[in-house]
Coordinates of C-alpha atoms and ligand atoms in Angstrom, one line a residue:
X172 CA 0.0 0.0 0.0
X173 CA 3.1 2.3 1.5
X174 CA 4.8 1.7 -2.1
X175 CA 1.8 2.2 -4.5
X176 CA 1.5 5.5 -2.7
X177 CA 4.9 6.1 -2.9
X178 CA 4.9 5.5 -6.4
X179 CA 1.6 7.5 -7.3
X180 CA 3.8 10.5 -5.7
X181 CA 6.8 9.8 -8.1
X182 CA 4.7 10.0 -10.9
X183 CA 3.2 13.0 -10.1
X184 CA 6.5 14.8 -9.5
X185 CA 8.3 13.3 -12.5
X186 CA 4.7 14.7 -14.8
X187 CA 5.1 17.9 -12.6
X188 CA 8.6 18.5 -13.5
X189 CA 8.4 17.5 -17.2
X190 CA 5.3 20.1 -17.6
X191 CA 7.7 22.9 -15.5
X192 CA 10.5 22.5 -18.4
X193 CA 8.6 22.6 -21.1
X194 CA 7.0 25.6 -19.9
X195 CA 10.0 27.2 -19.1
X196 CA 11.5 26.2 -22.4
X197 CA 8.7 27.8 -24.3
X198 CA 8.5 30.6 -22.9
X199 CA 12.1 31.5 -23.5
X200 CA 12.2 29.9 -26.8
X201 CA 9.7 31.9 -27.7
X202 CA 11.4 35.1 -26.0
X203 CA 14.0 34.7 -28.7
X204 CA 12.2 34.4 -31.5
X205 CA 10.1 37.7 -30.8
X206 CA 14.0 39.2 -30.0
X207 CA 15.4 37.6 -33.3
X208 CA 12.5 39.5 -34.8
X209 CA 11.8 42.4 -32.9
X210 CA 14.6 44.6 -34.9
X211 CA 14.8 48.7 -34.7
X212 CA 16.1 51.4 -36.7
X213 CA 17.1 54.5 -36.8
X214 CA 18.4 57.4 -39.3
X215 CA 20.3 60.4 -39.0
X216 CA 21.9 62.6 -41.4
X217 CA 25.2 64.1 -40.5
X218 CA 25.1 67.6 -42.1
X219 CA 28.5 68.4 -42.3
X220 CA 30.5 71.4 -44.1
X221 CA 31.4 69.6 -47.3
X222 CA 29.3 67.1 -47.0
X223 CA 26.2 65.5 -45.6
X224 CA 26.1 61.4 -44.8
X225 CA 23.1 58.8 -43.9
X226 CA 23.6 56.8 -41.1
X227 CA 21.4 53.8 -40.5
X228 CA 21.5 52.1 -37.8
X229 CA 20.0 49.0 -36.7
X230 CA 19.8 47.1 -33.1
X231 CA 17.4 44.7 -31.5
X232 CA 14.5 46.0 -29.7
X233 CA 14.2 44.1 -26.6
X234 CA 17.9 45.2 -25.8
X235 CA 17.7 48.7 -26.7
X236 CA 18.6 50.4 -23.5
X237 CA 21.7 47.4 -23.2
X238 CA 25.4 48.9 -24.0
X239 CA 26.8 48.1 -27.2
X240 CA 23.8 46.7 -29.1
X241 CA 23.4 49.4 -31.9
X242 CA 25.7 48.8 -35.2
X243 CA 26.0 50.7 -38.4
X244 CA 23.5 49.1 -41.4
X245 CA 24.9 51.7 -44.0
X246 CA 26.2 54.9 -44.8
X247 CA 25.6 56.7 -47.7
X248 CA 27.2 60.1 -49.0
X249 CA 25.0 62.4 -50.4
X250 CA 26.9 64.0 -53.5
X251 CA 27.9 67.7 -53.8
X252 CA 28.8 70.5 -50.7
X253 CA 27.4 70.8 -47.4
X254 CA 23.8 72.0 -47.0
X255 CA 25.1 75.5 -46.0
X256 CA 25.6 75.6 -49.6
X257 CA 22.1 75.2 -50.7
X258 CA 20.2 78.3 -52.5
X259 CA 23.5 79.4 -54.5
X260 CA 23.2 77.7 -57.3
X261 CA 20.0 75.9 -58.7
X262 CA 21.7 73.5 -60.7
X263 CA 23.8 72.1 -57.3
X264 CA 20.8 72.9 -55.4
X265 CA 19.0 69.8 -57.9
X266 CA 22.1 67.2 -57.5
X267 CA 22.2 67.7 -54.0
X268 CA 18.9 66.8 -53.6
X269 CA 18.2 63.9 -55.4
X270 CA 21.4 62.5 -54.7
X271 CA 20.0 63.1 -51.0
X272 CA 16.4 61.7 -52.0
X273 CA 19.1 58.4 -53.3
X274 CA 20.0 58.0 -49.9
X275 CA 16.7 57.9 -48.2
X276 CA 15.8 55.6 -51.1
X277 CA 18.6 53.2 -49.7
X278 CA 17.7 53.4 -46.0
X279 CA 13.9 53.1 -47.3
X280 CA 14.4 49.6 -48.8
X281 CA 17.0 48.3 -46.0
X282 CA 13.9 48.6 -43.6
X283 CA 11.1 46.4 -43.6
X284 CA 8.0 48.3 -45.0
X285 CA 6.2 47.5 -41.3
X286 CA 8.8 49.3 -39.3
X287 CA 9.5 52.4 -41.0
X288 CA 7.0 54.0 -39.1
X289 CA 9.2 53.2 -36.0
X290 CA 11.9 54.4 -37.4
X291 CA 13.2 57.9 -36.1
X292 CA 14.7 60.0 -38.6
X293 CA 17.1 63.1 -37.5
X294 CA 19.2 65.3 -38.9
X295 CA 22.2 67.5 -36.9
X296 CA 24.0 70.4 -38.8
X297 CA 27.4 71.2 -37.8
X298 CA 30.2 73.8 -38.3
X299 CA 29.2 74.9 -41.5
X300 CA 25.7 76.0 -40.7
X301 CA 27.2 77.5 -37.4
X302 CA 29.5 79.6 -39.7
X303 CA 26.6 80.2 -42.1
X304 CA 23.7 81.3 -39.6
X305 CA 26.7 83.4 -37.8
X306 CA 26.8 85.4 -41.2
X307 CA 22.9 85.3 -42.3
X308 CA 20.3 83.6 -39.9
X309 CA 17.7 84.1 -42.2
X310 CA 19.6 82.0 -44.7
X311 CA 20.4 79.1 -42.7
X312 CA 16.7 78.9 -41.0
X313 CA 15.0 79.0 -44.5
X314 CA 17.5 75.3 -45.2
X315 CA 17.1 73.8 -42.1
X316 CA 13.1 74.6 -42.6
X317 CA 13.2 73.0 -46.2
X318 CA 15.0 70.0 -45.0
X319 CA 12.8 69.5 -42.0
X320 CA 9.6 69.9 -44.5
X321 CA 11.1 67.3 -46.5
X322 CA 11.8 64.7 -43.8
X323 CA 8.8 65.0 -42.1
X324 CA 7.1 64.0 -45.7
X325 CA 8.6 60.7 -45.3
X326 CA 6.7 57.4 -44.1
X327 CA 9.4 57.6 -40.6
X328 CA 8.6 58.9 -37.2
X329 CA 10.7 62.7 -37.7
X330 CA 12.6 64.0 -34.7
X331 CA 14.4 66.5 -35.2
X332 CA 16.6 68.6 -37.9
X333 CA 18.7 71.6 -35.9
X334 CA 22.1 73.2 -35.8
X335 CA 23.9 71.2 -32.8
X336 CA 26.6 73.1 -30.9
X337 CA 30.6 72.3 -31.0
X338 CA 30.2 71.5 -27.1
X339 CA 27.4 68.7 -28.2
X340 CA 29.2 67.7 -31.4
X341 CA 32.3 66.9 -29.2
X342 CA 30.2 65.0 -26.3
X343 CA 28.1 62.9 -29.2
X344 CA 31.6 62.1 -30.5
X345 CA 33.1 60.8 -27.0
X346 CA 29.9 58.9 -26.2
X347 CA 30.0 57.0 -29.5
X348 CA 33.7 56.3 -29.3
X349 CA 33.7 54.8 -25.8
X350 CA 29.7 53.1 -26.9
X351 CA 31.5 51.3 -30.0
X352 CA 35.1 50.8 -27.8
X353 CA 32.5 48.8 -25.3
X354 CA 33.8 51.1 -22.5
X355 CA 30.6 51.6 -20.5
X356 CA 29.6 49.3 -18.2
X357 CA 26.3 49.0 -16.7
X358 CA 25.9 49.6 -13.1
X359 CA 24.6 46.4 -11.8
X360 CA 25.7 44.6 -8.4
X361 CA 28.5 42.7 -10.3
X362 CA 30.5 45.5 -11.4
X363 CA 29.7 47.9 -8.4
X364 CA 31.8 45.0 -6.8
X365 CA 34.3 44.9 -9.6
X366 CA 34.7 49.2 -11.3
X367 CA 33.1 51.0 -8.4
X368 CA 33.7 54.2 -10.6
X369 CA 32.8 52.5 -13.8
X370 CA 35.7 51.4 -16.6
X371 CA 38.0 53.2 -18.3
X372 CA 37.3 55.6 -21.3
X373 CA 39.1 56.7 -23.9
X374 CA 38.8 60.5 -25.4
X375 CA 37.5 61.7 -28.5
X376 CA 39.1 63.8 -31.3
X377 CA 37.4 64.6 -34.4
X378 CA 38.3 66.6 -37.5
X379 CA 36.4 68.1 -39.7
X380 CA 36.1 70.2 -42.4
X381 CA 35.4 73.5 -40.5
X382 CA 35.7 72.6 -36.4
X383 CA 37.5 70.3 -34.4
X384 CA 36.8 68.4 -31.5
X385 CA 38.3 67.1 -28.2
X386 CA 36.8 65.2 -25.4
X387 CA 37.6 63.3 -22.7
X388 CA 36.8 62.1 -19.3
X389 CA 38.2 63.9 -16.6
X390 CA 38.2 63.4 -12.7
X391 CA 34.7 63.9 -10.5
X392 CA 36.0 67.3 -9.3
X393 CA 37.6 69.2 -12.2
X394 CA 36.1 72.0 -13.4
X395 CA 33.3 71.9 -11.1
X396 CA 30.7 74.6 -13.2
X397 CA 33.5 75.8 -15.4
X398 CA 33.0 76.2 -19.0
X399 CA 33.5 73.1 -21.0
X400 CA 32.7 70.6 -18.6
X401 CA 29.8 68.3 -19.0
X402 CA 27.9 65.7 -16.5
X403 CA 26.4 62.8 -17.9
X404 CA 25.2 59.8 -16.0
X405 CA 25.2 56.6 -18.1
X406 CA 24.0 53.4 -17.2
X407 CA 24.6 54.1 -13.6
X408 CA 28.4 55.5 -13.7
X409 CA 28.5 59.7 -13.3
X410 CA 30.9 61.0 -15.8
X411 CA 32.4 64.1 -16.0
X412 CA 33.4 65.1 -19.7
X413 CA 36.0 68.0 -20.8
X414 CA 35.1 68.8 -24.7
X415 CA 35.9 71.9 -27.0
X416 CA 34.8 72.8 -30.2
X417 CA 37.3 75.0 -32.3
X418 CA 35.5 76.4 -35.2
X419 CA 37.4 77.3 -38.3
X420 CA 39.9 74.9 -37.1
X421 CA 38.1 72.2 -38.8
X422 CA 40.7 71.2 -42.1
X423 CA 39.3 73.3 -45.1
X424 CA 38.7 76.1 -43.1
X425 CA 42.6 76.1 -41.4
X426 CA 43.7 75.6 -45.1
X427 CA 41.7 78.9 -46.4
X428 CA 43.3 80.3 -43.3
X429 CA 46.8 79.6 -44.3
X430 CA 46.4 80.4 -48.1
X431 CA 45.3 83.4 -46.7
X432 CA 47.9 84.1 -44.2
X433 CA 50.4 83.7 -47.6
X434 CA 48.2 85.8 -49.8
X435 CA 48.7 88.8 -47.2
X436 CA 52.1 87.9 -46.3
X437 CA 53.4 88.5 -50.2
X438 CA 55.8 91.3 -50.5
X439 CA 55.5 91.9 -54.4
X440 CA 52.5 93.5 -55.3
X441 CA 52.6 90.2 -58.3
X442 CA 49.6 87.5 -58.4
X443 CA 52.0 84.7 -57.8
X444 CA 51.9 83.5 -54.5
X445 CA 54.8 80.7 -53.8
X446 CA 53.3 77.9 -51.0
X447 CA 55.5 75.9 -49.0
X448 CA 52.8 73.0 -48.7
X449 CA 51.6 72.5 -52.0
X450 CA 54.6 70.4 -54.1
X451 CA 57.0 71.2 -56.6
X452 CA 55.8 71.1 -59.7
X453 CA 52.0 71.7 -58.7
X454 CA 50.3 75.2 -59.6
X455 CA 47.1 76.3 -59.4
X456 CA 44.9 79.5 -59.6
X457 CA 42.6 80.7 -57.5
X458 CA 40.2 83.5 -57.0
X459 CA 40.4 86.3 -53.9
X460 CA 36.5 84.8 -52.9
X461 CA 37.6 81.4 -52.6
X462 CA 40.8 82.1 -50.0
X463 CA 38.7 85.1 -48.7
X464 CA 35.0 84.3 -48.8
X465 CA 34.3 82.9 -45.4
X466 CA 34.1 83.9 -42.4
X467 CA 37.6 82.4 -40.5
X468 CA 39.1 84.7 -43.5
X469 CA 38.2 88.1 -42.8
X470 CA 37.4 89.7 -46.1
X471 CA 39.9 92.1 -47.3
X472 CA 38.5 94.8 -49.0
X473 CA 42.1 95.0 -50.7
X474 CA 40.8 92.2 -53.1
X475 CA 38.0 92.1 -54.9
X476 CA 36.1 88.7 -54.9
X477 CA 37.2 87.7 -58.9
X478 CA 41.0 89.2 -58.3
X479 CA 42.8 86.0 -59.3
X480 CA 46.3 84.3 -57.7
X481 CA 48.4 82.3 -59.4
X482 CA 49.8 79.6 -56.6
X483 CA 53.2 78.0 -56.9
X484 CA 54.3 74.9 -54.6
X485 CA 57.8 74.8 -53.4
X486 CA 57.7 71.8 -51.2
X487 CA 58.9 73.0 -48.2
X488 CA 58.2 71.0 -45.2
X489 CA 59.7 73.7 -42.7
X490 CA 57.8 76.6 -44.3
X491 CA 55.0 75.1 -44.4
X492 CA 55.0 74.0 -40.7
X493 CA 55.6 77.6 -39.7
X494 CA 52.8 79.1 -42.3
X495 CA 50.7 76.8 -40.3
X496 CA 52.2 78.2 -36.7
X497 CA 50.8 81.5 -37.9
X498 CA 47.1 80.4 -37.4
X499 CA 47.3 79.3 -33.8
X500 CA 47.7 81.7 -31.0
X501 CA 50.1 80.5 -28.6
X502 CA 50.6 84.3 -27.1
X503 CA 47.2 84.0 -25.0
X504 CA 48.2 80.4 -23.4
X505 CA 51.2 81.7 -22.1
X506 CA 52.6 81.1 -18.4
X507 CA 49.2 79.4 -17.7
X508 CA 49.1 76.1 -16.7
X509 CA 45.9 73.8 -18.2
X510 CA 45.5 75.6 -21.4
X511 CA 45.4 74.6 -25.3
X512 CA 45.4 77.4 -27.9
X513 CA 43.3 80.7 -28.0
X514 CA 43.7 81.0 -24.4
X515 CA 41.0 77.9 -23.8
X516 CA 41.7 76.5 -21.0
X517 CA 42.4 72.4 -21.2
X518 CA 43.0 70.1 -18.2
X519 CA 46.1 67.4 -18.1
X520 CA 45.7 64.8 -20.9
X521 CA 45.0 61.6 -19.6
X522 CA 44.7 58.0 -21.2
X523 CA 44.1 57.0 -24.7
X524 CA 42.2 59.0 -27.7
X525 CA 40.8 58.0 -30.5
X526 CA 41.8 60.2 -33.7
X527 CA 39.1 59.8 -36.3
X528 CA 37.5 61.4 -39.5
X529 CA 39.7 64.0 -40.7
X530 CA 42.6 63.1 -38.5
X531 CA 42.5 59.5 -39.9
X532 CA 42.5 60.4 -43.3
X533 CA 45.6 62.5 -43.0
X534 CA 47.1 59.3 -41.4
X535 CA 45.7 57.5 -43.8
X536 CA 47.0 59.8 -46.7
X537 CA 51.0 59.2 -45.5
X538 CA 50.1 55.6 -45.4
X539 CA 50.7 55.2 -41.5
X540 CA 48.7 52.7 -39.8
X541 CA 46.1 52.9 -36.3
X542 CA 49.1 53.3 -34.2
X543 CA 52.9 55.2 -34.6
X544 CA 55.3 57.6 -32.8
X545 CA 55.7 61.0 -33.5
X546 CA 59.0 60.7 -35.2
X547 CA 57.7 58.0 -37.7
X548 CA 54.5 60.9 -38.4
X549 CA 57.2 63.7 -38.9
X550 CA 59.7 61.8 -41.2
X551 CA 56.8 60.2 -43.0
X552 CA 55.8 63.8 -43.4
X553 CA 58.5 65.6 -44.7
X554 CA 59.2 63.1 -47.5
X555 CA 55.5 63.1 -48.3
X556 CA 56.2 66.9 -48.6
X557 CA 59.3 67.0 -50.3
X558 CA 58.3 64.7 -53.4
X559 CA 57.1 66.3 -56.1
X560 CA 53.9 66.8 -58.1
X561 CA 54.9 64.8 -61.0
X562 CA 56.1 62.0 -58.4
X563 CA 52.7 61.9 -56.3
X564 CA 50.3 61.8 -59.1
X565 CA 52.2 58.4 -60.1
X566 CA 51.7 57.1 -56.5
X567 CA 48.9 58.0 -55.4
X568 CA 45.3 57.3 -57.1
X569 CA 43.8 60.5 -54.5
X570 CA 42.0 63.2 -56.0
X571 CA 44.1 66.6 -57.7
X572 CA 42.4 68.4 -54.7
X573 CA 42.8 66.1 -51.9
X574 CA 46.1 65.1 -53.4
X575 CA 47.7 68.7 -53.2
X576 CA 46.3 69.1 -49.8
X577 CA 47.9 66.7 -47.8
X578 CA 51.3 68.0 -47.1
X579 CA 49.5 70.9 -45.4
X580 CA 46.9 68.2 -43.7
X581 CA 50.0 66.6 -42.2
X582 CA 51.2 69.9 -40.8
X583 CA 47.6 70.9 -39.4
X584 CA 47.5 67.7 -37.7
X585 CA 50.6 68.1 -36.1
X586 CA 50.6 71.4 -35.4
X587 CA 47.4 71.1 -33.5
X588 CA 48.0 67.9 -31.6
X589 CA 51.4 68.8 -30.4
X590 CA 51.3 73.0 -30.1
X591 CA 47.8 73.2 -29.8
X592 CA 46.9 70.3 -27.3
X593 CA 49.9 69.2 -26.0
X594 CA 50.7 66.4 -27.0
X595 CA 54.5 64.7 -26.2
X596 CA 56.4 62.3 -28.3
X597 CA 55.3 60.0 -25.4
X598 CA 51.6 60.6 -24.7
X599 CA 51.4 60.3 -28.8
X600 CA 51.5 56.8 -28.7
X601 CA 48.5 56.9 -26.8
X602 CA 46.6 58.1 -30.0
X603 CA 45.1 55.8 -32.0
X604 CA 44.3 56.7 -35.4
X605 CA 41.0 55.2 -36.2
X606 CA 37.7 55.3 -38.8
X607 CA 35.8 52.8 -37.5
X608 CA 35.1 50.0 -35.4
X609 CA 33.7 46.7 -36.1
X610 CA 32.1 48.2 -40.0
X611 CA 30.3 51.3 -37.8
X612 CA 32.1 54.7 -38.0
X613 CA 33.4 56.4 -35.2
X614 CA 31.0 59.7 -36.1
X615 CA 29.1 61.6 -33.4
X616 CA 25.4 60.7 -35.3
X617 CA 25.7 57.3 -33.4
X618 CA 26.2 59.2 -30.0
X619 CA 23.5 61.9 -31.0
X620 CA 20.6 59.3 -31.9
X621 CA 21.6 57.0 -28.6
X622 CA 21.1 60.2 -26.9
X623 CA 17.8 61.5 -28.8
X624 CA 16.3 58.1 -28.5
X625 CA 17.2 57.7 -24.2
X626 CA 18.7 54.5 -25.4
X627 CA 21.5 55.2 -22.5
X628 CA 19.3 55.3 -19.5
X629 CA 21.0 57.5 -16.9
X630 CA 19.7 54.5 -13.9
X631 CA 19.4 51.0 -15.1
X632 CA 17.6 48.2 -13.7
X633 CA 19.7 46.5 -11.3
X634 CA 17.8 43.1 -11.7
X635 CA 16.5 42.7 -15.7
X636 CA 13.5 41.0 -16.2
X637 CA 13.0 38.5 -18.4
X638 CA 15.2 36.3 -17.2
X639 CA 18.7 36.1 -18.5
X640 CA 20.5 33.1 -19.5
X641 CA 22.0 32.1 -16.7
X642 CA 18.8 32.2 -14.7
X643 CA 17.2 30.0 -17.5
X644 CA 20.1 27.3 -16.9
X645 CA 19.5 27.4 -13.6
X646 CA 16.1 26.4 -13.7
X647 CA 16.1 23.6 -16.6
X648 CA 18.9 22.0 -14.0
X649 CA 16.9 22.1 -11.1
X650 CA 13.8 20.8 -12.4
X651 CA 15.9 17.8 -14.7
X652 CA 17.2 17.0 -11.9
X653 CA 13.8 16.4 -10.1
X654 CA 12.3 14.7 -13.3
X655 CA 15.8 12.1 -13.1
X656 CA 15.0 11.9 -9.3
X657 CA 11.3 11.4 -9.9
X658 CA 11.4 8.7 -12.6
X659 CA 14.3 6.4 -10.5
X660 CA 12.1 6.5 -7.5
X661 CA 9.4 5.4 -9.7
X662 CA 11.4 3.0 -11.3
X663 CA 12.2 1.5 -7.4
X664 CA 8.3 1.8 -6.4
X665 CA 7.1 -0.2 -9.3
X666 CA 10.1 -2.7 -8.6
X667 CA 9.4 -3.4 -5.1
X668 CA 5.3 -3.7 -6.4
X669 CA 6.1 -6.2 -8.7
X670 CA 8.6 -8.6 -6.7
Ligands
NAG950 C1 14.5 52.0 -22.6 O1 14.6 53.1 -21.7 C2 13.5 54.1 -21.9 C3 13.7 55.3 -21.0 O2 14.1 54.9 -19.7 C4 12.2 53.4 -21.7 O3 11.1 54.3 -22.0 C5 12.0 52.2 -22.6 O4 10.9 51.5 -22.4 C6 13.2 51.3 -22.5 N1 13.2 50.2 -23.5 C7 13.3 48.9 -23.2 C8 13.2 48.0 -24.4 O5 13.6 48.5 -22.1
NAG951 C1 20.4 86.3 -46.3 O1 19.7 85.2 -46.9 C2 18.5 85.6 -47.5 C3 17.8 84.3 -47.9 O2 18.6 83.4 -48.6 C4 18.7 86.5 -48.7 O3 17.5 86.9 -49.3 C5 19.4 87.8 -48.1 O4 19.8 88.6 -49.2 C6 20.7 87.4 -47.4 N1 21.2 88.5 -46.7 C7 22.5 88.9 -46.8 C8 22.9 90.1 -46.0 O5 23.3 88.3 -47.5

């Protein structure tokens, strides 16, 4: 009697367990499945100086708030200038926006019809709208209206299309270098055990075609209110951010500003202007509005806008380095501690830094790789200088335009690293020269969508429900080890019943 009950119980607990797993394994089965399907996007056009870019990006929806989950889908570079350019010239004005309409088309068919609705759509203007609205406000708000008309026509959820500032630009940048780089953590009990202060970041420098950016992390109690300092609290860890935009230090702007600097600085009252960073053997003409038409160039009423130069290279490394001294001011930093160029004040470098866009391709350009000391990037640069025209066009398949620039490119980026921020031959090697990480680009559109979107929750959840995959092993052990326990004591009950 003692053993039929006993066995009766077995049963029960070995049909009690079985119907536990499988309801544990459907329910996370079918967890993944919605996960595998449950994708997200999001678009945002990077409306540079010289150019505007699509980003689309793409991340699963249940883990949207998780660190590291968004990646790049595509990029796509919508032909022609900058949108500060539109409303000069119809015929541009057309390219430019169907080569823009291209790009949406792209993104368009790379999401499936029932999400685009989801999808967010944003577009941040940068240095070149800052310059443009600083000359004519009515221009740039009548472009960024057209452009928000236009976006909020399309089948996506719009956001937002405005001018972002250099301070923003350079925080977007750091938060999507150190988001890619994996370098936030999420507060949970594990690492408050492990990184009580979080882990370590790595800073942010990104040049452009009219500003430049630094950022990086900085102790808890620097610059407490000071200019330049930003707060952020991600996942749980306070950060406390240094960043400065310097606009018309972006690389086409500081090259206007040098051609400038050797337009005034002729002696003879002759159009031919000799240029210490263009090569031997390379001349080129160009009008008084193209040196002298922006705003980092102060018009000179000496020249009227059509006045033509003739320019002649003499590939000379050392001249050209000290043309490009002539742009920084290094008077106003003097005898203070903690400051970069233009009298803005900089705290103490610390750890690594990530060089990326324009600062890459200038690397990229002398054929250096990632990582190299300062005397490998000055050697490499003065024979990349010293060659001449006739020798560069046979080695290098670049552009006449980008081509030419690039002995100056290789100053700039010196110049400014070294004189401007301070940078030793030693903390040098802590540069890493970099476009993009695992296929998505190191550009601060990732940063400025994560940010738009609250995908970086300033608390997270310290426990994350549904369960995680430990949790799930847990449980399909404990209860097959019932079900195994069950069915041997039933295997005993019915063998004692029968003998
Ligand atoms: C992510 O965080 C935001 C803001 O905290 C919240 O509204 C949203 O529901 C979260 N999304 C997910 C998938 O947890
Ligand atoms: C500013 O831009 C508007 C619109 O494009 C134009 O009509 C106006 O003439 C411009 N003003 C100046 C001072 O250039």
């Amino acid at each position: 009697m003692a053993s039929r009950l006993a066995g009766s119980l077995a049963l029960f607990f070995l049909l009690a367990s079985i119907a536990v797993l499988i309801a544990v394994a459907v329910v996370q089965v079918h967890k993944r499945t919605y996960e595998s399907a449950g994708q997200r996007f999001g678009i945002v056009l990077d409306a540079g100086s010289s150019r505007t870019t699509l980003y689309l990006y793409q991340w699963p929806a249940e883990k949207e708030n998780n660190t590291g989950v968004v990646s790049q889908n595509l990029s796509c570079l919508v032909e022609g200038p900058g949108i500060s350019s539109l409303g000069q010239d119809s015929i541009q004005d057309q390219k430019t926006w169907s080569s823009l309409k291209n790009c949406v088309a792209k993104a368009r068919e790379a999401i499936p019809p029932s999400l685009h609705s989801n999808t967010t759509i944003s577009l941040g203007a940068t240095a070149g709208m800052r310059l443009l609205r600083s000359q004519n406000e009515t221009a740039s708000d009548e472009i960024l209206q057209s452009l928000e008309n236009y976006l909020k026509g399309l089948p996506f959820s719009f956001r937002n299309a405005s001018i972002i500032s250099g301070e923003e630009e350079g925080l977007y940048g750091w938060i999507t270098a150190n988001y890619l780089k994996g370098n936030f953590l999420e507060r949970n009990l594990w690492n408050l055990w492990v990184r009580p202060h979080g882990g370590e970041t790595i800073g942010s420098m990104d040049l452009g075609g009219a500003s430049t950016q630094i950022a990086f992390n900085t102790p808890l109690d620097e610059g407490v209110g000071a200019e330049g300092f930003i707060r952020v609290w991600l996942y749980g860890y306070g950060y406390n951010v240094y960043t400065h935009s310097f606009l018309c230090y972006g690389k086409n702007e500081a090259h206007k500003r040098v051609l400038a600097a050797l337009v005034l600085a002729k002696k003879s009252p002759s159009k031919t202007v000799e240029n210490p960073c263009f090569p031997v053997g390379y001349r080129t003409n160009m009008s008084a509005a193209d040196i002298f038409g922006s705003p980092c160039t102060e018009q000179r009423p000496v020249y009227a806008p059509h006045e033509q130069f003739l320019l002649v290279g003499t590939g000379d490394p050392a001249g050209c380095r000290a043309v490009v001294h002539t742009i920084f001011d290094l008077q106003s930093c003097h005898g203070l501690a903690n400051c970069s160029f233009n009298g803005v004040y900089q705290p103490a470098l610390s750890g690594h830094f990530l060089a990326y866009a324009g600062f890459y391709h200038t690397a990229n350009a002398l054929k250096l790789n990632r990582s190299f000391t300062l005397d490998l990037f000055n050697s490499t640069t003065f024979a990349f200088c010293s060659k001449n025209w006739t020798t560069l066009t046979a080695n290098y398949e670049i552009k006449e335009k980008y081509l030419m620039a690039h002995c100056f490119s290789a100053n700039y980026v010196y110049t400014l690293l070294v004189e401007g921020y301070k940078f030793t031959a030693e903390t040098w090697n802590n540069i890493l020269f970099e476009k993009t990480v695992d296929k998505s680009d190191i550009a601060w559109s990732l940063g400025y969508m994560l940010t738009l979107s609250n995908m970086i929750p300033a608390e997270p959840k310290l426990l994350r429900l549904p369960m995680d995959n430990s949790v799930f092993a847990g449980l399909l052990f404990m209860f097959s080890s019932l079900a195994i326990l069950s069915l041997m004591f039933l295997i005993i009950s019915l063998v004692r019943v029968c003998y």
